[in-house]
Amino acid sequence: MSSPRPTRRPRPCRPAARAALPALAAASGLLALAAPLAAFDYEDWPPASRLAQAELEMGVLERVDADRLRGHHDLLCAAAHMAGTPGDATLIDRLVGAFEGMGLEVERHEIEPYLSFPVSASVEVLPALGLPIPLPLLERPVPGDPQSSGDAVVPAFNAWSASGTAEGEVVYVNRGTKEDFEALARLGISLEGRIALARYGGNFRGYKAKYAEEAGAAGLLIFTDPADSGWRRGLAYPEGGWANGSSIQRGSILTLPYPGDPLTPEAPAIAGIDRLDPADVGLPTIPVQPLGWDAASEILSRMTGPAIPTDLRGAWQGGLPFAYRIEGGPALRVRMTVEQERRRAATANVIARIPGSEHPEQMVVLGCHHDAWGVGAGDPMAGMIVVLEAARVLAQLAREGLGPKRTIVFAAWAAEEHGLIGSVEWVEDLRDRLHADAVAYLNLDMAAMGPDLRLSATSTLKRVLDEVTRMVPQAGADFSEGVTVADRITQGFTRETPFGFLGGGSDHVGFLCHVGVASAAIGAGGSDGVSYHSAYDSLAWYRQVVGDDYASAGMVTRFAAIVAARLANAPLLQLDPTRFTRDLPGHHDALALRAQAIDESRGARGEILAPGDLVAPRVEDWTRRLTERTQALEPRLDRVVDRVRRASARALATEDDYARANALLLAAERAWIDDGGLPERPWYRNLLAATDPWSGYAAWPLPGLRHAIEHADAEAIDREAARLMGCLDRLEAIAAGLEALAEEIESR
Amino acid sequence: MSSPRPTRRPRPCRPAARAALPALAAASGLLALAAPLAAFDYEDWPPASRLAQAELEMGVLERVDADRLRGHHDLLCAAAHMAGTPGDATLIDRLVGAFEGMGLEVERHEIEPYLSFPVSASVEVLPALGLPIPLPLLERPVPGDPQSSGDAVVPAFNAWSASGTAEGEVVYVNRGTKEDFEALARLGISLEGRIALARYGGNFRGYKAKYAEEAGAAGLLIFTDPADSGWRRGLAYPEGGWANGSSIQRGSILTLPYPGDPLTPEAPAIAGIDRLDPADVGLPTIPVQPLGWDAASEILSRMTGPAIPTDLRGAWQGGLPFAYRIEGGPALRVRMTVEQERRRAATANVIARIPGSEHPEQMVVLGCHHDAWGVGAGDPMAGMIVVLEAARVLAQLAREGLGPKRTIVFAAWAAEEHGLIGSVEWVEDLRDRLHADAVAYLNLDMAAMGPDLRLSATSTLKRVLDEVTRMVPQAGADFSEGVTVADRITQGFTRETPFGFLGGGSDHVGFLCHVGVASAAIGAGGSDGVSYHSAYDSLAWYRQVVGDDYASAGMVTRFAAIVAARLANAPLLQLDPTRFTRDLPGHHDALALRAQAIDESRGARGEILAPGDLVAPRVEDWTRRLTERTQALEPRLDRVVDRVRRASARALATEDDYARANALLLAAERAWIDDGGLPERPWYRNLLAATDPWSGYAAWPLPGLRHAIEHADAEAIDREAARLMGCLDRLEAIAAGLEALAEEIESR
């Protein structure tokens, strides 16, 4: 008798590892290492290096401690600490103290960026009859959660809003995306002198403000819709974890062609550096204010314009209990006043290190920002506690003789919320060193928010990340059955870990897009609620909704620390130069489709085009050629990487061989960097990956070519495709270098 | 200079037809016929027959008249006319008069089925403290719409509810589908003695009642959710066309293993026929009452149970402005009382005919029911006016010498709303004649509800329906540019008209599932609102929301009348016996997948199965064999049909040849009928198509095999697959018959 095996079920952990994990839980010491050594993925490590690494990784698995994580959280969330405030300075001291207490080298990387601070704000509905109705602009205190009110709460504001008063009729602009404003233009609905009302979601909020400003709006209100994070998702905090009608999402609206300090593009915002005049920087010029849906409902429910056209309705209707309309009508006027202060303010990145014993100049960086809109129990501290605990455990193991061969850097970034400022200033400060020696950057912003690990990464890091999923216990699953992250993350549908493509929105941008450092965003979600950027992002919320057992943080810490340890210790760098050849053709296809869509929409607009003006045939031709070259490169790289890895595994490689191989692997990483930068945003120098310049959060693979296609610029398409061909030239040269090396080793 | 051609755009009308249509608009008479003759699809008609047919079809296109349609609508919607009421009798008289006034032969087909009538109802919330809160059970009158109140409105009730009082705690059961009740059972939530609260949608409402009753519920309330037809769809009537909080969907909850009169399965409910004892028929035993969401909200908003589990939440949360819960908690009790009367009542189908000149015994039937929950401006009269106008125009053309060769029957069915009663009783009465001579049934229930034509049909009718889409002007489009239904219906994405698979829910069921008559449901939708089964299904609502120009009804009338005329006149029956060979493999694949899913869920439940117990391998084996035989049949049928059609087109076929060919084509239609019927519901005798016995509205292709698979019954799978093999045997014999005929003709 046999029970049928369903065809779709979680991929079983490989048997040896499954056997190993319970052993891990029960035993420690060298005896327990036999099984893991067989199970873990050290295929290209010379045998002599494997035992110590397995011991180190077992040490990480065992020593990551929920009580410690909880303690870090208490320490870091004691008070509000918005960038540039006294609370920020106190927190920086605490971080320095914490890292020093673990025995790490610590540096304060002091910067003085231009920041934006709230002063006051008001929004009123001006009905045709009767008195103005002031709208609430702060969350209701939650009984039993002291951090939901008082000093722990930062005023609800959109950093970088202009100061001033706007008054006018109302236009609902849906998400305020490029497409939404284009739809309004098609409908002939003017924003001129009116107040735009946008709901959160769909793009980075800064683009809502940018497009509203460009459309002539006098002001912008951005509200949280209950369909996105309110009752349609679940019960409100504190009964459940979701937003209530007073929840407000704070956040920056900065959109410049470069991240970081607005006054020092390309250069660090440190003492002695020239600053731009703020008047010369394209900062927002209209007042912008975030709202909860109780407040927004006071406006939306009074609107009297016609119904939303049926073709837009599905996308534009939100969760409030009435049919949304686009225009408020002349009888409904709204007045908003925002006062903010923009000034330079001191803050600091906190940089701790465990120096490498063999290659101290080579760096593996783990980072998370430390500033927050309040105490930030989730954003960012759900990630910062992971960085702290990883540092504590790896430092302890280093003291016991299991220190890294390359330097591991633990970074707490300043002023991320104001525009990725601290990390970008540090990258700009250390650009040349990072270009030469940075192995990888692992970003851990808000990393431990639930049981489901989610990974976005550059192609080169996917292999090592995938390997480590197979040895880290899954949060919330039965450890005694050896359930790993891999069992959960593949969801039973595939044997491959799904990876996101890295977009914008956090501190990896400087590393990835400016210097070309292999980067990953490591995070875990799936909790039943959201408190993002609201007054409810408190310890009480976190412990109720994500969990008081710190299982998520434990899982993420184990994962991130082991990935860092592998990157720091592997004789042959754990960067896979071949994976991009499998990822790239998909990007090529997407661009070819996009080019077709652009030609179609030009045709639909009635543009008269000569055959030579069509974008699609040109793009199809280039992407075919790019794909052909990539596909020709794939077996060649596969073969040679395999040869080098086998040579390493058989202990045939000398220190010199590793130095040559690793230099080539780093060069492969940087092959996509072009000092000329991207069209219209030269700070972005990675031709393979950039943030979407029109939405901010999303990603643009092959951004130079994409930009040329979006502008239907034939000449630019040729130019950008030629630059990509140049990248492939460099990668072919690297393949040749690896081949020469392999031959040399094999012929010895 | 040339403009780029977007790759996806509406398929251009074939040039000749495009040229023909404006000519049609401008001219009439024989001169205008030259172009259409080339354009229209008469490929298999002998040349001598084409001219008269083209003239007839042009006559239809020209004479269908919006003012007449409007006049029919006024006549039929003058008062409420629920089946078995005095209003029903008056309406039957009016229909008889209308058909007689057009010069048609008219018959009253009198029946006396068992029906259900509302007497009274009340629903109260019983709060822990305070007085009972009575909930509203009728729509708010709409100013300016006299038919939204008073005598035009039928009480809001679910026909066939039991009479009685139920009181208890509340359980929200989502849509009340089989899967929803299974989820509740998994969660261990009992319905025993409680009031179930279900929202409309997802299945036929009768199954909500059936499953609630089976789960032990004391009563059931069914409410309209604003996410489905309220504010989330658009503005409420009368500002827009959508439901308001008082809108209530009436409707039958009858679910028996046969449609039609509950007391006379298989036999007509006419005088002298034996009736079952109502106590022996499985009629509902708990009170069931429909609600609007204002009323439902009074219950749902008072519920205090835990949040819906996250894996169900997306599917279970509705549009009301709070997080839905499953259990109301002990403090919330609801009391409901329903009183209804069940009794036999007289009503009648109205059957009008234009007798065929050459084959009067052969019938093409157009039908729509005439009963309604009120005046029924949309349901059913948006279809009944199409039947009347098609009858008027075709009768007029017949008087001018363009009468049909086969008989065209125009049917107005009684008591559809109580359970497809009139049409089923007629089919049962005429079963043998229909089996011998019915060419096709075209159902027009609610047919003209908007500009977008939607077609569901048996495979054999798809060709003729597709052909006629190419010559009927699209409602709302520019006729002078020759925009046809085909241009719209293919949506530019495909060159094929998309067809639905015929499910349950209307009067085609008797024809299709009991006798195997080729059937189609012809309807048009896409208007901005819904008033289905509510007090707002009024002339004022229809003219505001669907349109006062009757463009939709004009389009559907032209379409249906021309389809009927082709079916009635074509020397070679316009039934395509080959198309099923293209449709069937998809059904086979779906069944194989379903079998896999069933094995998986049995495995997940922990059933211990011997390899022989697995369903999937057995089904895969059978479906492979069925597909192979079907695919072998395809080229053979294609070839021989092509030969017969070419013989017809070259005028080589004699009357005798046509008689033989047409008998074979009808036999191919009936090849799927098996007198043994389906498992557990022998009334359903079509092995190719039945309604879904678990949801009611949806369709089950290959229902016998599907039933066996759902019950994981290996023996039944073999038996049902063998029955399908028998159908393919019959179709092979028919192919052989056609081959012999073709050979005979070709050898002359």
PDB file of N, CA, C and O in Angstrom, chain B residues 231-247:
ATOM      1  N   TRP B 231     -21.134  50.035  -5.055  1.00  0.00           N
ATOM      2  CA  TRP B 231     -20.286  51.195  -5.291  1.00  0.00           C
ATOM      3  C   TRP B 231     -18.936  50.846  -5.872  1.00  0.00           C
ATOM      4  O   TRP B 231     -18.325  51.666  -6.530  1.00  0.00           O
ATOM      5  N   ARG B 232     -18.468  49.623  -5.615  1.00  0.00           N
ATOM      6  CA  ARG B 232     -17.159  49.317  -6.155  1.00  0.00           C
ATOM      7  C   ARG B 232     -17.227  49.156  -7.670  1.00  0.00           C
ATOM      8  O   ARG B 232     -16.210  49.200  -8.362  1.00  0.00           O
ATOM      9  N   ARG B 233     -18.445  48.979  -8.188  1.00  0.00           N
ATOM     10  CA  ARG B 233     -18.602  48.888  -9.640  1.00  0.00           C
ATOM     11  C   ARG B 233     -18.953  50.225 -10.272  1.00  0.00           C
ATOM     12  O   ARG B 233     -18.659  50.454 -11.436  1.00  0.00           O
ATOM     13  N   GLY B 234     -19.639  51.129  -9.495  1.00  0.00           N
ATOM     14  CA  GLY B 234     -20.012  52.411 -10.080  1.00  0.00           C
ATOM     15  C   GLY B 234     -21.072  53.110  -9.252  1.00  0.00           C
ATOM     16  O   GLY B 234     -21.423  52.666  -8.153  1.00  0.00           O
ATOM     17  N   LEU B 235     -21.570  54.214  -9.783  1.00  0.00           N
ATOM     18  CA  LEU B 235     -22.555  55.025  -9.062  1.00  0.00           C
ATOM     19  C   LEU B 235     -23.899  54.310  -9.017  1.00  0.00           C
ATOM     20  O   LEU B 235     -24.292  53.605  -9.945  1.00  0.00           O
ATOM     21  N   ALA B 236     -24.617  54.531  -7.928  1.00  0.00           N
ATOM     22  CA  ALA B 236     -25.889  53.847  -7.717  1.00  0.00           C
ATOM     23  C   ALA B 236     -27.005  54.480  -8.544  1.00  0.00           C
ATOM     24  O   ALA B 236     -26.976  55.669  -8.856  1.00  0.00           O
ATOM     25  N   TYR B 237     -27.981  53.645  -8.898  1.00  0.00           N
ATOM     26  CA  TYR B 237     -29.194  54.110  -9.553  1.00  0.00           C
ATOM     27  C   TYR B 237     -29.945  55.049  -8.612  1.00  0.00           C
ATOM     28  O   TYR B 237     -30.039  54.739  -7.433  1.00  0.00           O
ATOM     29  N   PRO B 238     -30.448  56.163  -9.015  1.00  0.00           N
ATOM     30  CA  PRO B 238     -30.587  56.606 -10.404  1.00  0.00           C
ATOM     31  C   PRO B 238     -29.446  57.481 -10.920  1.00  0.00           C
ATOM     32  O   PRO B 238     -29.433  57.799 -12.102  1.00  0.00           O
ATOM     33  N   GLU B 239     -28.470  57.892 -10.065  1.00  0.00           N
ATOM     34  CA  GLU B 239     -27.387  58.708 -10.633  1.00  0.00           C
ATOM     35  C   GLU B 239     -26.596  57.858 -11.630  1.00  0.00           C
ATOM     36  O   GLU B 239     -26.247  58.309 -12.711  1.00  0.00           O
ATOM     37  N   GLY B 240     -26.277  56.630 -11.236  1.00  0.00           N
ATOM     38  CA  GLY B 240     -25.655  55.670 -12.135  1.00  0.00           C
ATOM     39  C   GLY B 240     -26.591  54.494 -12.313  1.00  0.00           C
ATOM     40  O   GLY B 240     -27.802  54.627 -12.115  1.00  0.00           O
ATOM     41  N   GLY B 241     -26.029  53.338 -12.651  1.00  0.00           N
ATOM     42  CA  GLY B 241     -26.877  52.182 -12.927  1.00  0.00           C
ATOM     43  C   GLY B 241     -26.745  51.056 -11.927  1.00  0.00           C
ATOM     44  O   GLY B 241     -27.358  50.002 -12.110  1.00  0.00           O
ATOM     45  N   TRP B 242     -25.960  51.241 -10.878  1.00  0.00           N
ATOM     46  CA  TRP B 242     -25.616  50.119 -10.006  1.00  0.00           C
ATOM     47  C   TRP B 242     -26.524  50.038  -8.791  1.00  0.00           C
ATOM     48  O   TRP B 242     -27.316  50.925  -8.511  1.00  0.00           O
ATOM     49  N   ALA B 243     -26.387  48.944  -8.056  1.00  0.00           N
ATOM     50  CA  ALA B 243     -27.231  48.683  -6.893  1.00  0.00           C
ATOM     51  C   ALA B 243     -26.975  49.708  -5.798  1.00  0.00           C
ATOM     52  O   ALA B 243     -25.872  50.238  -5.655  1.00  0.00           O
ATOM     53  N   ASN B 244     -28.004  50.015  -5.022  1.00  0.00           N
ATOM     54  CA  ASN B 244     -27.796  50.763  -3.788  1.00  0.00           C
ATOM     55  C   ASN B 244     -27.982  49.796  -2.614  1.00  0.00           C
ATOM     56  O   ASN B 244     -28.234  48.601  -2.808  1.00  0.00           O
ATOM     57  N   GLY B 245     -27.840  50.316  -1.421  1.00  0.00           N
ATOM     58  CA  GLY B 245     -27.862  49.458  -0.242  1.00  0.00           C
ATOM     59  C   GLY B 245     -29.186  48.775   0.008  1.00  0.00           C
ATOM     60  O   GLY B 245     -29.269  47.841   0.811  1.00  0.00           O
ATOM     61  N   SER B 246     -30.245  49.231  -0.680  1.00  0.00           N
ATOM     62  CA  SER B 246     -31.546  48.578  -0.490  1.00  0.00           C
ATOM     63  C   SER B 246     -31.863  47.583  -1.595  1.00  0.00           C
ATOM     64  O   SER B 246     -32.866  46.879  -1.524  1.00  0.00           O
ATOM     65  N   SER B 247     -31.016  47.502  -2.615  1.00  0.00           N
ATOM     66  CA  SER B 247     -31.286  46.593  -3.738  1.00  0.00           C
ATOM     67  C   SER B 247     -31.249  45.140  -3.271  1.00  0.00           C
ATOM     68  O   SER B 247     -30.314  44.739  -2.573  1.00  0.00           O
TER      69      SER B 247
END
